[in-house]
Amino acid sequence: MKEEREGVLYIVATPIGNLEDITLRAIRILKEVDLIAAEDTRHTLKLLNHLEITKPMISYHRHNEEVRCDGLIQELKNGKNIAIVSDAGTPGICDPGEEIIKKCIEEKIKIVPIPGACAMINALIASGITTKEFTFLGFLPLNKKLRKEKLEEIKNLNKTLILYEAPHKLKNTLQDLSAVLEDRKIVLARELTKIHEEYIRGTLSEIQKQAEGLKGEMVLIIEGTNKKKENKLKELTLEKHYDFYKRQGLNKKEIIKKIAKDRNVNKNEIYQYFI
Ligand code: SAM
């Protein structure tokens, strides 16, 4: 009897500029799969031509992500191996990918990530700003109110902040960042892996002047707050202090422990307060 076998979804990272930045494994997988689901098939065709790969492609982008999923899942169930690629870098990082990955998990279909280029990681490691703890924010919300809320949420984070931004929105974004965050170190990583790759380093106020008219793709790496976190937290009400840690995803027990430590009091005292 013929053995039924489900296909595998490969999440394949592609270059973010320099076409040499693709792994041997990624090339092999692109050659071996039955189908490539690409964010923009014309864009990916250039890469495939460069790699001398001929392969059926289907478009899978932000606007058809949900509807395409079912068809792709069916193909996977029929035993087809599929590679998903975005226009640049790692699928799922500010690019399509999340939906099909969630569906595959629901349907118990095997997923294999094929590592490679990712703009935020490369900007971070070359920034010189601490890599120990960081928060990746993707693109800030465009809606003014949501943007303000997001900036308020992150302004006291003692972690490196990473943002993506389009060149025509950079000036505005730097102004918004300066209005909420204290003046602190920032590195603007531009055109990574490309001919005009550059790192502009300074403080938020300094960079604003230098950023006028900058073109190309960019990542912003911003230092976490300089202010002593504990001092600031002690000034909050207990409820707000609690919310601060809740937003970081901690559970009640962890939060109480943290609050007690920040305020240098016994954790039972905090526990009693919250019951
Ligand atoms: N999936 C991609 C990744 O793994 O980095 C990110 C895709 S997102 C739609 C595009 C944004 O990534 C750009 O606006 C820019 O902020 C950043 N980016 C992509 N390539 C870049 C590069 N070569 N240099 C600097 N930033 C880049």
Coordinates of C-alpha atoms and ligand atoms in Angstrom, one line a residue:
M1 CA 0.0 0.0 0.0
K2 CA 1.3 3.5 -0.9
E3 CA 2.5 5.4 2.2
E4 CA 0.7 8.7 2.8
R5 CA 3.2 11.5 3.5
E6 CA 2.6 15.1 4.3
G7 CA 4.8 17.8 2.9
V8 CA 7.0 20.2 4.8
L9 CA 6.8 24.0 5.0
Y10 CA 10.2 25.5 4.8
I11 CA 10.5 29.2 5.9
V12 CA 13.5 30.3 3.8
A13 CA 15.4 33.5 4.5
T14 CA 16.7 35.3 1.4
P15 CA 19.2 38.2 1.0
I16 CA 18.4 41.7 2.2
G17 CA 20.6 43.3 -0.5
N18 CA 23.8 41.4 -1.3
L19 CA 22.8 38.3 -3.3
E20 CA 25.6 36.3 -1.8
D21 CA 23.8 36.3 1.5
I22 CA 21.9 33.1 1.1
T23 CA 23.0 29.8 2.6
L24 CA 23.9 26.6 0.8
R25 CA 21.0 25.0 2.6
A26 CA 18.5 27.6 1.5
I27 CA 19.6 27.2 -2.2
R28 CA 19.3 23.4 -1.9
I29 CA 15.8 23.7 -0.4
L30 CA 14.7 26.1 -3.1
K31 CA 15.9 23.6 -5.6
E32 CA 14.2 20.6 -4.0
V33 CA 10.8 21.9 -3.0
D34 CA 7.7 21.4 -5.3
L35 CA 6.5 25.0 -4.9
I36 CA 7.7 28.4 -3.8
A37 CA 5.2 30.7 -2.1
A38 CA 6.6 34.2 -2.6
E39 CA 5.6 37.6 -1.4
D40 CA 6.2 39.0 -4.9
T41 CA 6.8 36.4 -7.5
R42 CA 8.5 38.9 -9.9
H43 CA 11.0 39.9 -7.2
T44 CA 11.8 36.3 -6.2
L45 CA 12.1 35.4 -9.9
K46 CA 15.2 37.7 -10.1
L47 CA 16.8 35.7 -7.2
L48 CA 15.8 32.4 -8.7
N49 CA 17.3 33.4 -12.1
H50 CA 20.5 34.5 -10.3
L51 CA 20.6 31.0 -8.6
E52 CA 19.7 29.3 -11.9
I53 CA 16.6 27.7 -10.3
T54 CA 13.4 27.1 -12.2
K55 CA 10.5 26.4 -9.9
P56 CA 6.7 26.9 -9.9
M57 CA 5.7 29.9 -7.8
I58 CA 2.6 31.2 -6.2
S59 CA 2.0 34.6 -4.7
Y60 CA 1.6 34.8 -0.9
H61 CA 1.4 38.4 0.4
R62 CA -0.2 40.5 3.0
H63 CA -3.5 40.9 1.1
N64 CA -4.1 37.3 0.2
E65 CA -2.4 35.7 3.1
E66 CA -5.6 34.3 4.7
V67 CA -7.2 33.0 1.5
R68 CA -4.0 31.5 0.2
C69 CA -3.4 29.6 3.4
D70 CA -6.1 27.0 2.7
G71 CA -4.8 26.1 -0.7
L72 CA -1.2 25.8 0.5
I73 CA -2.3 23.7 3.5
Q74 CA -4.1 21.4 1.0
E75 CA -1.0 21.1 -1.1
L76 CA 1.1 20.3 2.0
K77 CA -1.4 17.6 2.9
N78 CA -1.1 16.2 -0.6
G79 CA 2.5 15.7 0.1
K80 CA 4.0 18.7 -1.6
N81 CA 7.0 20.4 0.0
I82 CA 6.7 24.2 0.0
A83 CA 9.2 27.0 0.6
I84 CA 7.9 30.4 1.7
V85 CA 10.0 33.4 0.9
S86 CA 9.5 37.1 1.3
D87 CA 11.0 40.0 -0.8
A88 CA 14.0 40.3 1.6
G89 CA 15.3 38.6 4.7
T90 CA 13.3 36.4 7.0
P91 CA 9.7 35.7 6.3
G92 CA 7.4 36.5 9.3
I93 CA 9.6 39.4 10.4
C94 CA 7.5 42.4 9.3
D95 CA 6.7 40.2 6.3
P96 CA 4.0 37.6 5.5
G97 CA 4.5 34.2 7.0
E98 CA 2.7 34.2 10.4
E99 CA -0.7 33.0 9.0
I100 CA 0.6 29.9 7.2
I101 CA 2.9 29.0 10.1
K102 CA 0.0 29.2 12.6
K103 CA -2.2 27.1 10.3
C104 CA 0.6 24.5 9.8
I105 CA 0.9 24.2 13.6
E106 CA -2.9 23.7 13.9
E107 CA -2.8 21.1 11.2
K108 CA 0.3 19.4 12.7
I109 CA 2.3 20.0 9.4
K110 CA 6.0 20.1 9.9
I111 CA 7.7 23.5 9.7
V112 CA 11.4 23.9 9.1
P113 CA 13.0 27.4 9.3
I114 CA 16.0 27.9 7.1
P115 CA 18.1 30.7 8.8
G116 CA 19.6 33.6 7.0
A117 CA 19.6 37.4 6.6
C118 CA 17.5 39.5 8.9
A119 CA 17.9 43.3 8.9
M120 CA 17.2 43.9 12.5
I121 CA 19.7 41.3 13.8
N122 CA 22.5 42.6 11.6
A123 CA 21.8 46.2 12.5
L124 CA 21.8 45.3 16.2
I125 CA 25.1 43.4 16.1
A126 CA 26.9 46.2 14.3
S127 CA 25.4 49.0 16.3
G128 CA 27.6 48.8 19.3
I129 CA 24.6 49.2 21.5
T130 CA 24.0 46.4 24.0
T131 CA 22.7 43.1 22.5
K132 CA 22.0 41.6 25.9
E133 CA 18.3 42.5 26.0
F134 CA 16.4 44.1 23.2
T135 CA 12.8 44.7 22.0
F136 CA 12.0 44.6 18.3
L137 CA 9.1 46.9 17.5
G138 CA 8.9 46.5 13.8
F139 CA 7.3 49.6 12.2
L140 CA 5.7 52.1 14.7
P141 CA 1.9 52.4 14.3
L142 CA 1.0 55.2 11.8
N143 CA -2.1 56.2 13.8
K144 CA -1.1 59.1 16.0
K145 CA -2.8 57.9 19.1
L146 CA -1.5 54.3 18.8
R147 CA 2.0 55.6 18.1
K148 CA 1.9 57.8 21.2
E149 CA 0.7 54.9 23.3
K150 CA 3.4 52.6 21.9
L151 CA 6.1 55.2 22.7
E152 CA 4.8 55.8 26.2
E153 CA 4.9 52.0 26.7
I154 CA 8.5 51.7 25.7
K155 CA 10.1 54.9 27.0
N156 CA 11.1 53.4 30.4
L157 CA 12.3 50.1 29.0
N158 CA 15.9 49.4 30.0
K159 CA 16.5 47.4 26.8
T160 CA 17.8 48.2 23.3
L161 CA 14.9 49.2 21.0
I162 CA 14.9 48.2 17.4
L163 CA 12.7 49.8 14.8
Y164 CA 12.2 49.5 11.0
E165 CA 11.4 52.7 9.1
A166 CA 10.9 53.8 5.5
P167 CA 13.1 56.7 4.4
H168 CA 10.3 59.2 3.7
K169 CA 8.9 58.7 7.2
L170 CA 12.2 58.9 9.0
K171 CA 12.2 62.6 9.8
N172 CA 8.7 62.4 11.4
T173 CA 9.6 59.3 13.3
L174 CA 12.8 60.8 14.8
Q175 CA 10.8 63.8 15.9
D176 CA 8.2 61.6 17.6
L177 CA 10.9 59.5 19.3
S178 CA 12.7 62.7 20.5
A179 CA 9.4 64.1 21.9
V180 CA 8.9 61.1 24.2
L181 CA 12.3 59.5 24.9
E182 CA 15.1 61.3 26.6
D183 CA 18.1 62.2 24.5
R184 CA 19.9 58.9 24.1
K185 CA 22.2 57.0 21.8
I186 CA 20.8 55.9 18.5
V187 CA 22.4 54.1 15.5
L188 CA 20.8 54.4 12.1
A189 CA 21.9 51.3 10.1
R190 CA 21.3 52.1 6.4
E191 CA 21.5 49.9 3.3
L192 CA 22.8 46.9 5.1
T193 CA 24.9 44.5 2.9
K194 CA 24.6 46.9 -0.1
I195 CA 27.1 49.2 -1.7
H196 CA 26.1 52.3 0.4
E197 CA 25.9 50.4 3.7
E198 CA 26.5 52.9 6.5
Y199 CA 26.0 53.4 10.2
I200 CA 25.2 56.8 11.5
R201 CA 25.8 57.0 15.2
G202 CA 24.9 59.8 17.6
T203 CA 22.2 60.9 20.0
L204 CA 18.5 61.3 19.0
S205 CA 19.0 65.1 18.8
E206 CA 22.2 64.8 16.8
I207 CA 20.8 62.3 14.3
Q208 CA 17.8 64.4 13.5
K209 CA 20.0 66.9 11.7
Q210 CA 22.0 64.2 9.9
A211 CA 18.9 62.3 8.8
E212 CA 17.6 65.0 6.5
G213 CA 17.1 63.6 3.0
L214 CA 18.5 60.2 3.8
K215 CA 17.5 57.5 1.3
G216 CA 17.5 53.7 1.3
E217 CA 16.4 51.1 3.7
M218 CA 17.1 51.6 7.4
V219 CA 16.9 50.2 10.8
L220 CA 17.0 52.3 14.0
I221 CA 18.8 50.9 17.0
I222 CA 18.1 52.9 20.2
E223 CA 19.7 52.6 23.6
G224 CA 17.4 51.6 26.5
T225 CA 16.6 54.3 29.1
N226 CA 19.5 55.6 31.1
K227 CA 17.5 56.5 34.1
K228 CA 17.7 54.1 37.0
K229 CA 14.7 51.8 36.4
E230 CA 14.1 51.0 40.1
N231 CA 13.9 54.7 41.1
K232 CA 11.3 55.4 38.4
L233 CA 9.3 52.3 39.3
K234 CA 9.2 53.3 43.0
E235 CA 7.5 56.5 42.1
L236 CA 4.6 54.6 40.5
T237 CA 1.4 53.6 42.4
L238 CA 1.4 49.9 43.2
E239 CA -1.2 49.3 40.5
K240 CA 0.8 51.0 37.9
H241 CA 3.9 49.2 39.0
Y242 CA 2.0 46.0 38.7
D243 CA 0.8 46.9 35.2
F244 CA 4.3 47.7 34.1
Y245 CA 5.4 44.1 34.7
K246 CA 2.1 42.7 33.4
R247 CA 2.7 44.3 30.1
Q248 CA 6.0 42.4 29.9
G249 CA 4.1 39.2 30.2
L250 CA 5.0 38.2 33.8
N251 CA 2.6 36.2 35.9
K252 CA 1.2 37.4 39.3
K253 CA 3.8 35.6 41.4
E254 CA 6.7 36.9 39.3
I255 CA 5.3 40.5 39.4
I256 CA 4.9 40.5 43.2
K257 CA 8.5 39.3 43.6
K258 CA 9.7 42.0 41.2
I259 CA 7.7 44.8 42.9
A260 CA 9.0 43.7 46.3
K261 CA 12.6 43.8 45.0
D262 CA 12.2 47.2 43.3
R263 CA 10.7 48.7 46.5
N264 CA 12.9 46.8 48.9
V265 CA 10.0 45.4 50.9
N266 CA 8.9 41.9 51.9
K267 CA 6.9 40.2 49.1
N268 CA 4.2 39.2 51.5
E269 CA 3.4 42.9 52.0
I270 CA 2.8 43.3 48.3
Y271 CA 0.9 40.1 48.1
Q272 CA -1.4 41.2 51.0
Y273 CA -2.0 44.5 49.2
F274 CA -3.1 42.8 46.0
I275 CA -5.5 40.4 47.7
Ligands
SAM1 N1 11.8 40.4 6.6 C1 12.8 41.5 6.6 C2 13.9 41.2 7.6 O1 14.1 40.0 7.8 O2 14.6 42.0 8.0 C3 12.1 42.8 6.9 C4 11.1 43.2 5.9 S1 10.3 44.8 6.2 C5 9.0 44.7 5.1 C6 11.4 45.9 5.4 C7 12.1 46.8 6.3 O3 13.3 46.1 6.8 C8 12.7 48.0 5.7 O4 11.8 49.1 5.7 C9 13.9 48.3 6.6 O5 13.5 49.0 7.8 C10 14.4 46.9 6.9 N2 15.4 46.5 6.0 C11 15.3 45.5 5.0 N3 16.4 45.4 4.3 C12 17.3 46.3 4.8 C13 18.6 46.7 4.5 N4 19.3 46.1 3.5 N5 19.2 47.7 5.3 C14 18.5 48.3 6.3 N6 17.3 48.0 6.6 C15 16.6 47.0 5.9

